[in-house]
Short mmCIF file of C-alpha atoms in Angstrom, two decimals:
data_model
loop_
_atom_site.label_atom_id
_atom_site.label_comp_id
_atom_site.label_asym_id
_atom_site.label_seq_id
_atom_site.Cartn_x
_atom_site.Cartn_y
_atom_site.Cartn_z
CA MET R 148 103.55 -72.66 -85.47
CA ARG R 149 100.21 -74.43 -85.10
CA ILE R 150 98.28 -72.79 -82.28
CA LEU R 151 94.76 -73.55 -81.08
CA GLY R 152 93.15 -70.70 -79.16
CA ILE R 153 90.52 -71.39 -76.51
CA ASN R 154 88.07 -69.08 -74.73
CA ALA R 155 86.08 -70.79 -72.00
CA LEU R 156 85.99 -69.14 -68.60
CA PHE R 157 83.23 -66.52 -68.59
CA HIS R 158 80.91 -66.76 -71.60
CA ASP R 159 80.87 -67.22 -75.38
CA PRO R 160 83.24 -70.21 -75.42
CA ALA R 161 85.02 -70.50 -78.75
CA ALA R 162 88.02 -71.99 -80.50
CA ALA R 163 90.31 -70.64 -83.22
CA LEU R 164 93.23 -72.07 -85.13
CA VAL R 165 96.26 -70.09 -86.34
CA VAL R 166 98.84 -71.84 -88.51
CA ASP R 167 102.09 -70.07 -89.41
CA GLY R 168 100.52 -66.75 -88.49
CA ARG R 169 97.45 -67.27 -90.66
CA THR R 170 93.92 -67.53 -89.26
CA VAL R 171 92.58 -70.84 -90.57
CA ALA R 172 89.35 -71.35 -88.62
CA ALA R 173 87.34 -69.84 -85.78
CA ALA R 174 83.95 -70.81 -84.38
CA GLU R 175 81.80 -70.31 -81.32
CA GLU R 176 80.61 -73.29 -79.32
CA GLU R 177 76.99 -72.07 -79.41
CA ARG R 178 76.82 -72.87 -83.13
CA PHE R 179 77.46 -76.54 -82.31
CA SER R 180 75.69 -76.94 -78.95
CA ARG R 181 72.71 -74.73 -79.97
CA ARG R 182 72.83 -72.98 -76.56
CA LYS R 183 72.81 -69.19 -76.87
CA HIS R 184 76.23 -67.83 -75.90
CA GLY R 185 77.35 -71.40 -75.24
CA LYS R 186 76.63 -71.18 -71.52
CA ARG R 187 75.67 -68.71 -68.82
CA PRO R 188 78.56 -66.68 -67.32
CA VAL R 189 78.43 -68.21 -63.84
CA PRO R 190 81.27 -69.92 -61.92
CA PHE R 191 79.53 -73.29 -62.10
CA SER R 192 79.86 -73.29 -65.89
CA ALA R 193 83.54 -72.33 -65.97
CA TRP R 194 84.61 -75.94 -66.49
CA GLU R 195 82.72 -76.20 -69.79
CA LEU R 196 85.10 -76.13 -72.71
CA PRO R 197 84.42 -75.46 -76.42
CA GLU R 198 85.07 -79.10 -77.22
CA GLN R 199 83.02 -79.29 -80.39
CA SER R 200 84.36 -76.09 -81.94
CA ALA R 201 87.93 -77.05 -80.98
CA ARG R 202 87.59 -80.47 -82.58
CA TRP R 203 86.10 -78.93 -85.71
CA CYS R 204 88.98 -76.43 -86.04
CA LEU R 205 91.45 -79.30 -85.92
CA GLU R 206 89.46 -81.46 -88.33
CA HIS R 207 89.15 -78.55 -90.76
CA ALA R 208 92.93 -78.24 -90.87
CA GLY R 209 93.59 -81.99 -90.83
CA LEU R 210 95.45 -81.80 -87.52
CA ARG R 211 95.51 -83.97 -84.42
CA PRO R 212 95.90 -82.50 -80.90
CA GLN R 213 99.40 -83.94 -80.58
CA GLU R 214 100.45 -82.05 -83.72
CA LEU R 215 99.77 -78.67 -82.12
CA ASP R 216 102.68 -76.53 -80.96
CA ALA R 217 100.56 -74.81 -78.31
CA VAL R 218 97.05 -74.19 -77.00
CA THR R 219 96.25 -70.78 -75.55
CA TYR R 220 93.67 -70.15 -72.81
CA SER R 221 92.48 -66.54 -72.64
CA PHE R 222 92.69 -66.02 -68.89
CA ASP R 223 95.71 -66.10 -66.58
CA PRO R 224 94.71 -67.20 -63.07
CA THR R 225 98.06 -66.06 -61.64
CA LEU R 226 96.98 -62.45 -62.28
CA ALA R 227 93.56 -62.78 -60.65
CA ARG R 228 92.64 -61.38 -57.25
CA PRO R 229 89.81 -62.57 -54.98
CA ALA R 230 86.50 -61.06 -56.07
CA GLN R 231 85.74 -59.69 -52.61
CA GLU R 232 89.11 -57.93 -52.53
CA MET R 233 88.25 -56.27 -55.86
CA GLY R 234 84.86 -55.09 -54.60
CA LEU R 235 82.83 -57.59 -56.64
CA ASN R 236 79.86 -59.50 -55.23
CA ASP R 237 80.78 -62.93 -56.58
CA PRO R 238 81.03 -65.42 -53.68
CA TRP R 239 81.64 -68.41 -55.97
CA ASP R 240 84.50 -66.80 -57.89
CA PRO R 241 87.11 -69.07 -56.19
CA LEU R 242 85.43 -71.99 -57.96
CA ARG R 243 85.86 -70.24 -61.31
CA LEU R 244 89.52 -69.58 -60.58
CA ASP R 245 90.08 -73.20 -59.58
CA TYR R 246 88.65 -74.32 -62.93
CA ALA R 247 90.96 -71.85 -64.72
CA ARG R 248 94.04 -73.18 -62.94
CA ARG R 249 93.10 -76.72 -63.95
CA ALA R 250 92.28 -75.81 -67.57
CA PRO R 251 95.36 -77.63 -68.96
CA GLU R 252 94.16 -80.91 -67.43
CA PHE R 253 90.61 -80.40 -68.67
CA LEU R 254 91.82 -79.55 -72.19
CA ALA R 255 94.04 -82.64 -72.31
CA GLU R 256 91.00 -84.72 -71.33
CA ALA R 257 88.83 -83.08 -74.00
CA LEU R 258 91.47 -83.35 -76.73
CA PRO R 259 93.14 -86.75 -76.33
CA GLY R 260 96.78 -86.62 -77.28
CA LEU R 261 97.31 -83.05 -76.10
CA ASP R 262 100.12 -82.54 -73.62
CA PRO R 263 98.86 -80.31 -70.74
CA ASP R 264 102.25 -78.59 -70.70
CA GLN R 265 101.45 -77.16 -74.13
CA VAL R 266 98.65 -75.01 -72.68
CA VAL R 267 99.67 -71.35 -72.31
CA PHE R 268 97.68 -68.85 -70.23
CA VAL R 269 97.28 -65.51 -72.05
CA PRO R 270 95.93 -62.60 -69.97
CA HIS R 271 92.30 -61.94 -70.87
CA HIS R 272 92.67 -58.35 -72.05
CA VAL R 273 95.92 -59.11 -73.85
CA ALA R 274 94.00 -61.75 -75.81
CA HIS R 275 91.28 -59.18 -76.58
CA ALA R 276 93.92 -56.70 -77.72
CA ALA R 277 95.63 -59.25 -79.96
CA SER R 278 92.29 -60.07 -81.56
CA ALA R 279 92.22 -56.43 -82.68
CA GLY R 280 95.65 -55.03 -83.62
CA PRO R 281 97.32 -58.02 -85.34
CA ALA R 282 94.01 -59.20 -86.87
CA SER R 283 93.26 -55.81 -88.39
CA PRO R 284 94.55 -54.18 -91.57
CA HIS R 285 96.53 -51.86 -89.24
CA PRO R 286 99.19 -53.97 -87.49
CA ASP R 287 100.80 -50.81 -86.04
CA SER R 288 97.91 -49.28 -84.16
CA ALA R 289 96.61 -48.02 -80.86
CA VAL R 290 94.37 -50.58 -79.20
CA LEU R 291 91.51 -50.11 -76.75
CA VAL R 292 89.85 -52.99 -74.88
CA LEU R 293 86.76 -52.59 -72.70
CA ASP R 294 84.54 -55.33 -71.31
CA GLY R 295 82.97 -56.53 -68.07
CA ARG R 296 86.01 -58.00 -66.37
CA GLY R 297 89.24 -59.87 -66.83
CA GLU R 298 91.57 -61.16 -64.14
CA ALA R 299 91.67 -57.93 -62.10
CA ALA R 300 90.79 -55.18 -64.59
CA SER R 301 88.08 -54.16 -67.03
CA HIS R 302 90.12 -52.25 -69.58
CA LEU R 303 93.39 -52.09 -71.46
CA ALA R 304 94.80 -49.25 -73.50
CA GLY R 305 97.98 -49.76 -75.46
CA ARG R 306 99.65 -49.87 -78.82
CA PHE R 307 100.98 -52.51 -81.19
CA ARG R 308 104.29 -51.83 -82.91
CA ASP R 309 106.11 -54.45 -84.94
CA GLY R 310 103.66 -57.03 -83.60
CA LYS R 311 104.47 -56.30 -79.94
CA LEU R 312 101.96 -54.95 -77.42
CA ASP R 313 102.90 -52.08 -75.13
CA THR R 314 100.25 -51.66 -72.40
CA LEU R 315 99.79 -48.01 -71.41
CA ALA R 316 96.83 -48.16 -69.00
CA ALA R 317 94.45 -50.61 -67.33
CA GLN R 318 91.48 -49.85 -65.11
CA ALA R 319 91.26 -51.95 -61.95
CA LEU R 320 87.98 -53.52 -60.90
CA PRO R 321 85.33 -52.89 -59.62
CA ASP R 322 85.20 -49.95 -62.03
CA SER R 323 83.86 -51.37 -65.28
CA LEU R 324 81.90 -49.82 -68.12
CA GLY R 325 80.90 -53.30 -69.23
CA LEU R 326 79.53 -54.26 -65.80
CA VAL R 327 77.61 -50.97 -65.56
CA TYR R 328 75.94 -51.71 -68.89
CA GLU R 329 75.25 -55.30 -67.76
CA GLU R 330 73.62 -54.02 -64.56
CA LEU R 331 71.36 -51.73 -66.58
CA THR R 332 70.47 -54.59 -68.91
CA GLU R 333 69.28 -56.64 -65.94
CA HIS R 334 67.47 -53.65 -64.39
CA LEU R 335 65.53 -53.16 -67.62
CA GLY R 336 64.31 -56.77 -67.59
CA PHE R 337 66.66 -58.21 -70.19
CA LEU R 338 69.14 -61.06 -69.85
CA ARG R 339 72.43 -59.89 -68.41
CA SER R 340 75.61 -60.69 -70.37
CA SER R 341 73.42 -61.40 -73.38
CA ASP R 342 70.94 -58.65 -74.23
CA GLU R 343 73.03 -55.49 -73.92
CA TYR R 344 72.41 -54.74 -77.60
CA LYS R 345 68.69 -54.41 -76.78
CA VAL R 346 69.51 -51.58 -74.36
CA MET R 347 71.47 -49.83 -77.11
CA ALA R 348 68.45 -50.11 -79.43
CA LEU R 349 66.04 -48.92 -76.72
CA ALA R 350 68.25 -45.89 -76.05
CA SER R 351 67.23 -44.40 -79.41
CA TYR R 352 63.68 -44.00 -78.08
CA GLY R 353 64.74 -41.95 -75.04
CA LYS R 354 66.29 -38.67 -73.92
CA PRO R 355 69.39 -38.57 -71.68
CA ARG R 356 67.65 -36.75 -68.82
CA PHE R 357 69.41 -38.81 -66.12
CA LEU R 358 72.85 -37.79 -67.37
CA PRO R 359 73.79 -35.48 -64.44
CA GLN R 360 73.06 -38.22 -61.89
CA LEU R 361 74.94 -40.87 -63.86
CA ARG R 362 78.02 -38.69 -64.30
CA GLN R 363 78.52 -38.82 -60.53
CA TYR R 364 79.21 -42.55 -60.83
CA VAL R 365 80.50 -42.93 -64.39
CA HIS R 366 83.23 -40.59 -65.63
CA SER R 367 86.80 -40.57 -66.88
CA THR R 368 89.65 -39.65 -64.53
CA GLY R 369 91.95 -37.93 -67.00
CA ASP R 370 94.78 -40.42 -66.64
CA GLY R 371 93.61 -43.08 -69.07
CA GLY R 372 91.21 -44.60 -66.54
CA PHE R 373 87.67 -44.08 -65.33
CA ARG R 374 85.19 -44.58 -62.52
CA ALA R 375 82.17 -46.78 -63.24
CA HIS R 376 80.36 -48.48 -60.37
CA GLY R 377 77.85 -47.91 -57.58
CA VAL R 378 74.88 -46.69 -59.66
CA ASP R 379 71.55 -46.91 -57.79
CA TRP R 380 69.42 -47.76 -60.81
CA ALA R 381 66.14 -47.97 -58.87
CA ALA R 382 66.58 -44.36 -57.74
CA LEU R 383 66.50 -43.30 -61.38
CA ALA R 384 63.79 -45.55 -62.86
CA PRO R 385 61.82 -48.50 -61.53
CA PRO R 386 63.03 -51.97 -62.51
CA ARG R 387 61.19 -53.63 -65.38
CA ALA R 388 60.12 -57.23 -64.94
CA LYS R 389 60.77 -59.58 -67.83
CA GLY R 390 57.88 -59.40 -70.28
CA GLU R 391 56.47 -56.14 -68.95
CA PRO R 392 56.06 -53.23 -71.37
CA TRP R 393 58.89 -50.71 -71.31
CA THR R 394 58.12 -47.12 -70.36
CA GLN R 395 59.55 -43.76 -71.35
CA GLU R 396 61.51 -43.76 -68.09
CA HIS R 397 63.21 -46.99 -69.14
CA ALA R 398 64.07 -45.58 -72.55
CA ASP R 399 65.40 -42.37 -70.98
CA LEU R 400 67.59 -44.34 -68.59
CA ALA R 401 68.95 -46.38 -71.50
CA ALA R 402 69.64 -43.16 -73.45
CA SER R 403 71.39 -41.59 -70.46
CA THR R 404 73.64 -44.59 -69.91
CA GLN R 405 74.45 -44.82 -73.60
CA THR R 406 75.42 -41.14 -73.64
CA VAL R 407 77.66 -41.33 -70.57
CA LEU R 408 79.32 -44.42 -72.02
CA GLU R 409 80.11 -42.52 -75.21
CA GLU R 410 81.49 -39.58 -73.22
CA VAL R 411 83.90 -41.77 -71.27
CA LEU R 412 84.98 -43.66 -74.38
CA LEU R 413 85.79 -40.43 -76.19
CA ASP R 414 87.87 -39.23 -73.25
CA LEU R 415 89.76 -42.53 -73.20
CA VAL R 416 90.39 -42.41 -76.94
CA HIS R 417 91.73 -38.85 -76.80
CA TRP R 418 94.02 -39.79 -73.90
CA LEU R 419 95.26 -42.84 -75.78
CA HIS R 420 96.00 -40.79 -78.89
CA GLY R 421 97.99 -38.35 -76.79
CA GLU R 422 100.08 -41.23 -75.47
CA ALA R 423 100.34 -43.50 -78.51
CA GLY R 424 99.74 -41.21 -81.48
CA GLY R 425 99.20 -42.78 -84.88
CA GLU R 426 96.31 -42.80 -87.31
CA ALA R 427 94.66 -46.14 -86.52
CA LEU R 428 92.69 -47.32 -83.50
CA THR R 429 91.70 -50.96 -83.14
CA MET R 430 89.10 -52.09 -80.60
CA ALA R 431 87.86 -55.25 -78.91
CA GLY R 432 86.01 -56.36 -75.79
CA GLY R 433 82.25 -56.60 -75.40
CA VAL R 434 81.82 -52.82 -75.16
CA ALA R 435 83.27 -52.57 -78.68
CA LEU R 436 80.11 -54.24 -79.99
CA ASN R 437 78.27 -50.99 -79.17
CA CYS R 438 78.07 -49.71 -82.72
CA VAL R 439 76.55 -46.35 -81.70
CA ALA R 440 79.53 -45.61 -79.46
CA ASN R 441 81.93 -46.84 -82.17
CA SER R 442 80.45 -44.36 -84.61
CA ARG R 443 80.86 -41.49 -82.20
CA ILE R 444 84.51 -42.46 -81.70
CA ALA R 445 85.01 -42.56 -85.49
CA ALA R 446 83.24 -39.23 -86.00
CA SER R 447 84.57 -37.25 -83.02
CA GLY R 448 87.78 -39.02 -82.07
CA PRO R 449 91.30 -38.20 -83.25
CA TYR R 450 91.92 -41.34 -85.33
CA ARG R 451 91.66 -41.51 -89.11
CA HIS R 452 90.94 -45.26 -89.04
CA VAL R 453 88.86 -47.17 -86.48
CA TRP R 454 88.71 -50.95 -86.84
CA VAL R 455 86.66 -53.19 -84.55
CA GLN R 456 87.11 -56.95 -84.23
CA PRO R 457 83.87 -58.55 -85.59
CA ALA R 458 84.00 -61.10 -82.75
CA ALA R 459 84.77 -58.35 -80.22
CA GLY R 460 83.19 -60.22 -77.29
CA ASP R 461 84.87 -62.98 -75.35
CA ALA R 462 84.63 -65.37 -78.30
CA GLY R 463 87.25 -63.24 -80.02
CA THR R 464 89.81 -63.93 -77.29
CA ALA R 465 90.19 -67.46 -78.67
CA LEU R 466 91.64 -65.95 -81.84
CA GLY R 467 93.45 -63.22 -79.96
CA GLY R 468 95.24 -65.64 -77.67
CA ALA R 469 96.48 -67.66 -80.63
CA LEU R 470 97.57 -64.55 -82.56
CA TYR R 471 99.36 -63.16 -79.51
CA LEU R 472 101.41 -66.31 -79.05
CA ALA R 473 102.08 -66.54 -82.79
CA GLY R 474 103.36 -62.97 -82.67
CA GLN R 475 106.15 -63.99 -80.33
CA GLU R 476 107.73 -66.06 -83.11
CA GLU R 477 106.35 -64.73 -86.41
CA SER R 478 104.32 -61.92 -87.96
CA PRO R 479 100.60 -62.77 -87.86
CA GLN R 480 98.55 -61.96 -90.93
CA PRO R 481 95.34 -59.89 -90.73
CA MET R 482 92.22 -62.04 -90.50
CA PRO R 483 90.84 -62.68 -94.00
CA GLY R 484 87.23 -61.96 -93.04
CA ALA R 485 84.58 -63.08 -90.56
CA ASP R 486 83.59 -66.19 -92.55
CA LEU R 487 85.82 -68.54 -90.55
CA GLY R 488 83.32 -71.21 -89.49
CA ARG R 489 81.82 -74.31 -91.03
CA GLY R 490 80.85 -74.66 -94.68
CA TRP R 491 79.54 -77.41 -96.96
CA SER R 492 80.05 -78.32 -100.60
CA ASP R 493 77.14 -78.26 -103.04
CA GLU R 494 77.12 -82.07 -103.05
CA GLU R 495 76.94 -82.22 -99.26
CA LEU R 496 74.06 -79.74 -99.22
CA ARG R 497 72.22 -81.78 -101.85
CA ASP R 498 72.64 -84.89 -99.71
CA TRP R 499 71.14 -83.04 -96.72
CA LEU R 500 68.11 -82.04 -98.80
CA ASP R 501 67.68 -85.55 -100.17
CA THR R 502 67.87 -87.01 -96.67
CA ALA R 503 65.23 -84.54 -95.48
CA ALA R 504 63.01 -85.68 -98.40
CA ILE R 505 62.08 -82.07 -99.09
CA PRO R 506 61.31 -80.72 -102.58
CA TYR R 507 63.96 -78.39 -103.95
CA GLU R 508 65.19 -76.98 -107.21
CA LYS R 509 68.55 -75.90 -108.61
CA PRO R 510 67.99 -72.69 -110.59
CA ASP R 511 70.47 -71.35 -113.10
CA ASP R 512 71.52 -68.67 -110.62
CA ILE R 513 70.39 -68.68 -106.98
CA ALA R 514 71.17 -64.96 -106.77
CA GLU R 515 68.57 -64.17 -109.46
CA THR R 516 66.01 -66.50 -107.86
CA VAL R 517 66.44 -64.82 -104.46
CA ALA R 518 66.27 -61.32 -105.96
CA GLU R 519 63.01 -62.25 -107.68
CA GLU R 520 61.53 -63.57 -104.42
CA LEU R 521 62.61 -60.47 -102.52
CA ALA R 522 61.17 -58.19 -105.19
CA ARG R 523 57.84 -60.00 -104.67
CA ASP R 524 58.17 -59.14 -100.97
CA GLY R 525 59.09 -62.64 -99.87
CA VAL R 526 61.30 -63.36 -96.86
CA VAL R 527 64.38 -65.42 -97.73
CA ALA R 528 66.59 -67.57 -95.52
CA TRP R 529 70.09 -67.25 -96.98
CA PHE R 530 72.59 -70.03 -96.17
CA GLN R 531 75.82 -69.64 -98.13
CA GLY R 532 79.51 -70.39 -97.62
CA ARG R 533 81.25 -70.55 -94.25
CA SER R 534 79.47 -69.27 -91.16
CA GLU R 535 80.41 -66.03 -89.47
CA TYR R 536 82.64 -65.65 -86.41
CA GLY R 537 80.98 -63.17 -84.08
CA PRO R 538 77.39 -62.08 -83.44
CA ARG R 539 76.61 -60.39 -86.78
CA ALA R 540 75.04 -62.03 -89.83
CA LEU R 541 77.21 -60.84 -92.70
CA GLY R 542 75.69 -62.49 -95.75
CA HIS R 543 76.33 -66.13 -94.92
CA ARG R 544 73.57 -66.97 -92.38
CA SER R 545 71.00 -64.25 -92.98
CA LEU R 546 67.31 -63.49 -93.26
CA LEU R 547 66.70 -61.18 -96.22
CA ALA R 548 63.72 -58.98 -97.07
CA HIS R 549 62.57 -55.99 -99.13
CA PRO R 550 63.69 -52.67 -97.55
CA GLY R 551 61.03 -50.59 -99.29
CA ARG R 552 58.14 -51.91 -97.17
CA ALA R 553 58.01 -50.21 -93.77
CA GLU R 554 55.93 -53.09 -92.39
CA ASN R 555 58.81 -55.51 -93.01
CA LEU R 556 60.49 -54.38 -89.79
CA GLU R 557 57.52 -55.57 -87.75
CA ARG R 558 57.19 -58.60 -89.99
CA LEU R 559 60.80 -59.72 -89.43
CA ASN R 560 60.61 -59.09 -85.69
CA HIS R 561 57.53 -61.31 -85.70
CA VAL R 562 59.32 -63.99 -87.71
CA LYS R 563 62.18 -63.92 -85.21
CA GLY R 564 59.96 -63.52 -82.14
CA ARG R 565 61.72 -60.46 -80.78
CA GLU R 566 60.94 -56.97 -79.41
CA GLU R 567 59.22 -54.43 -81.65
CA PHE R 568 61.90 -51.75 -81.09
CA ARG R 569 64.70 -53.90 -82.52
CA PRO R 570 66.04 -52.60 -85.86
CA VAL R 571 67.14 -54.60 -88.88
CA ALA R 572 70.13 -53.75 -91.05
CA PRO R 573 70.72 -52.73 -94.66
CA MET R 574 73.15 -54.63 -96.87
CA VAL R 575 74.57 -52.46 -99.66
CA LEU R 576 77.33 -52.67 -102.25
CA ALA R 577 80.45 -50.89 -101.00
CA ASP R 578 80.72 -48.66 -104.07
CA ARG R 579 77.12 -47.47 -103.64
CA ALA R 580 77.11 -46.93 -99.88
CA ALA R 581 78.15 -43.27 -99.90
CA GLU R 582 75.09 -42.37 -102.00
CA LEU R 583 72.77 -43.48 -99.19
CA PHE R 584 74.72 -43.38 -95.94
CA SER R 585 77.03 -40.93 -94.20
CA GLY R 586 78.41 -40.11 -90.77
CA GLY R 587 80.26 -43.38 -90.28
CA PRO R 588 83.29 -45.22 -91.66
CA LEU R 589 83.08 -46.59 -95.18
CA PRO R 590 83.48 -49.34 -96.10
CA SER R 591 81.82 -51.01 -93.11
CA PRO R 592 81.89 -54.76 -93.80
CA TYR R 593 81.24 -56.02 -90.24
CA MET R 594 78.11 -54.06 -89.27
CA LEU R 595 79.84 -52.40 -86.30
CA PHE R 596 79.00 -48.73 -86.92
CA VAL R 597 75.82 -46.76 -87.46
CA HIS R 598 75.36 -44.32 -90.32
CA ASP R 599 72.93 -41.53 -91.07
CA VAL R 600 70.48 -42.41 -93.83
CA ALA R 601 70.25 -39.70 -96.50
CA GLU R 602 66.99 -37.81 -96.28
CA GLU R 603 65.99 -38.66 -99.85
CA TRP R 604 66.41 -42.38 -99.14
CA ARG R 605 64.55 -42.66 -95.83
CA GLU R 606 61.15 -43.04 -97.46
CA ARG R 607 62.52 -45.41 -100.10
CA ILE R 608 64.07 -47.91 -97.65
CA PRO R 609 61.98 -47.39 -94.47
CA ALA R 610 62.37 -50.94 -93.16
CA VAL R 611 66.05 -50.38 -92.35
CA VAL R 612 65.83 -46.84 -90.94
CA HIS R 613 65.92 -46.73 -87.15
CA VAL R 614 63.76 -44.30 -85.19
CA ASP R 615 66.68 -41.84 -84.96
CA GLY R 616 67.26 -41.80 -88.74
CA THR R 617 70.30 -44.09 -88.64
CA ALA R 618 71.07 -47.60 -89.87
CA ARG R 619 73.69 -50.19 -88.94
CA ILE R 620 74.94 -50.98 -92.41
CA GLN R 621 76.96 -53.79 -93.95
CA THR R 622 78.90 -52.90 -97.06
CA VAL R 623 79.58 -55.68 -99.56
CA GLU R 624 82.68 -55.81 -101.77
CA GLU R 625 82.21 -57.79 -104.97
CA ARG R 626 85.71 -59.23 -104.72
CA ARG R 627 85.05 -60.68 -101.26
CA GLU R 628 81.38 -61.61 -101.67
CA PRO R 629 80.60 -62.15 -105.36
CA LEU R 630 77.38 -64.11 -104.78
CA VAL R 631 75.91 -61.53 -102.38
CA ALA R 632 76.93 -58.75 -104.75
CA ARG R 633 75.25 -60.50 -107.66
CA MET R 634 72.04 -60.81 -105.63
CA LEU R 635 72.13 -57.11 -104.75
CA HIS R 636 72.61 -56.14 -108.40
CA ALA R 637 69.73 -58.40 -109.42
CA PHE R 638 67.46 -56.92 -106.76
CA GLU R 639 68.27 -53.37 -107.86
CA ARG R 640 67.46 -54.21 -111.49
CA ARG R 641 63.99 -55.27 -110.37
CA THR R 642 63.23 -52.58 -107.78
CA GLY R 643 65.61 -49.65 -108.25
CA LEU R 644 66.85 -50.17 -104.69
CA PRO R 645 70.53 -51.01 -104.08
CA VAL R 646 69.77 -52.25 -100.56
CA VAL R 647 68.43 -55.49 -99.08
CA VAL R 648 67.34 -56.06 -95.47
CA ASN R 649 69.77 -58.33 -93.64
CA THR R 650 69.24 -59.78 -90.18
CA SER R 651 70.57 -62.92 -88.55
CA LEU R 652 69.16 -66.30 -89.52
CA ASN R 653 67.73 -67.42 -86.18
CA THR R 654 64.74 -66.98 -83.91
CA ALA R 655 64.70 -65.35 -80.47
CA GLY R 656 66.80 -67.09 -77.87
CA ARG R 657 68.49 -69.37 -80.41
CA PRO R 658 72.02 -69.08 -81.78
CA MET R 659 72.48 -68.15 -85.40
CA VAL R 660 71.88 -71.04 -87.81
CA ASP R 661 75.14 -72.83 -88.55
CA ASP R 662 74.70 -76.21 -90.27
CA PRO R 663 72.16 -77.42 -92.87
CA ARG R 664 70.02 -79.13 -90.23
CA ASP R 665 69.70 -75.82 -88.38
CA ALA R 666 68.69 -74.09 -91.61
CA LEU R 667 66.00 -76.66 -92.39
CA GLU R 668 64.64 -76.55 -88.83
CA CYS R 669 64.48 -72.75 -88.86
CA PHE R 670 62.82 -72.72 -92.29
CA GLY R 671 60.27 -75.26 -91.12
CA SER R 672 59.37 -73.42 -87.94
CA ALA R 673 59.27 -69.78 -89.10
CA PRO R 674 57.14 -68.06 -91.78
CA VAL R 675 59.92 -67.80 -94.36
CA ASP R 676 59.03 -68.02 -98.05
CA LEU R 677 62.24 -69.39 -99.54
CA LEU R 678 65.38 -71.09 -98.30
CA ALA R 679 68.44 -70.44 -100.47
CA ILE R 680 70.91 -73.09 -99.36
CA GLY R 681 73.97 -73.15 -101.56
CA PRO R 682 72.79 -73.27 -105.20
CA TYR R 683 69.45 -74.83 -104.18
CA ALA R 684 66.07 -73.21 -103.53
CA VAL R 685 63.41 -74.65 -101.22
CA ARG R 686 60.01 -72.99 -101.50
CA ARG R 687 57.54 -73.02 -98.64
CA GLY R 688 54.53 -73.83 -100.80
CA ARG R 689 56.19 -76.88 -102.29
CA ALA R 690 57.82 -78.07 -99.09
CA PHE R 691 54.81 -77.67 -96.82
CA GLY R 692 51.90 -77.33 -99.23
#
């Protein structure tokens, strides 16, 4: 079967293509439109479809819309209830639901040749779940989904066996761990449904002194569900206006909310294990991007294996919807990796550089050239292979730097134009990771867990050590990422450090770089010393000297 998956209704519109059970392509619309998250999650944007990413998926596979067997849409309007009836303050939600009902018509308009009758509605949390279990290395697994909202719920707990999903619990709205975290994000002066990861980072600077008050509103119920709504945030700490300095009260409130979230998640995981058993837990939904909570589940939960979808947010439901439908007829294969987006040949990259009339060189080995620049304490923009699906830079669209200089954290946050409390991540060879990092799952290829940094390494790689002594690591397997591995080896030969700083190749408020034009624009506008684009090196002094 040839199935195109679409996510469009709330935020992070995306498209994914599954052919005969194999994930062929997946991309988020923001990488094409250059609008962060693709659009804002308001009813008036619900009609916007991931047209560019959908067309690219088809072009990549050499397919036309009329050659598809089905198109999935990761929301089923027949399951939705009026927002007011669910206790949600969303007066324009009927408009969103009207757009969802008419999605087949809109998709047929966007993809000429598509028959609207080929569009299949897949329930939102079922699509999330199918982006986890069938996509993971553990096809028979328990699955936990938590996000802001779906049709009428905010959560799904179940299990996959022989490719089929058995739903064991779902929490009805308005109770939602995702919406509670979104509310806090807005209260702390960040952008709701966008900046929740900033709250997670800020939490490390606080103490959970508001925990008793929060537990009154956010707690598990012992039956696979939970209560999570009605928090009076202003009674705990004053709101922070955008751009204002954060205070200790704000950090303490973030720490308290993070802690209560972890408590509820652990209760849910233990309940699920009691019902479903097994050794593997797979996770998806926006809450599953909380790598601190993921690590606590891995460390204190009952499962031997915990796997999180790298595109755990709504973008991942595009893939999940397609995999779910594929699973009705065939056995889907685990996703091959997160590098499912666009890529360019060396010749195409050279043509881009020639068109830009920018000086460049082709060294014998770009990995050695980059390692040399990093050893000299240069900042490198790294553009290699196919772009990543999901919010993490995983060695394809990255900014790289020396981890041994503590000031490089502030330096990179300045380059990217973001808050001073934001951490950067270490990239390390998988077979070396256990020497430096503990307390989290290894390997950890998708940067979705935090690990404790060994005491003897904290002073050697200070740029990647967060204030609480942890790091959100990415492990690199030479078989999967030979070029990145070669660069890491070359850097260690020069410095004695088996780690390189890795953060996403973008600046604040902009999506991650995706195509060569994006890379050149980012390189030209930010204080980056070298652009490694395919086998070519562009040096700032020569390009702008």
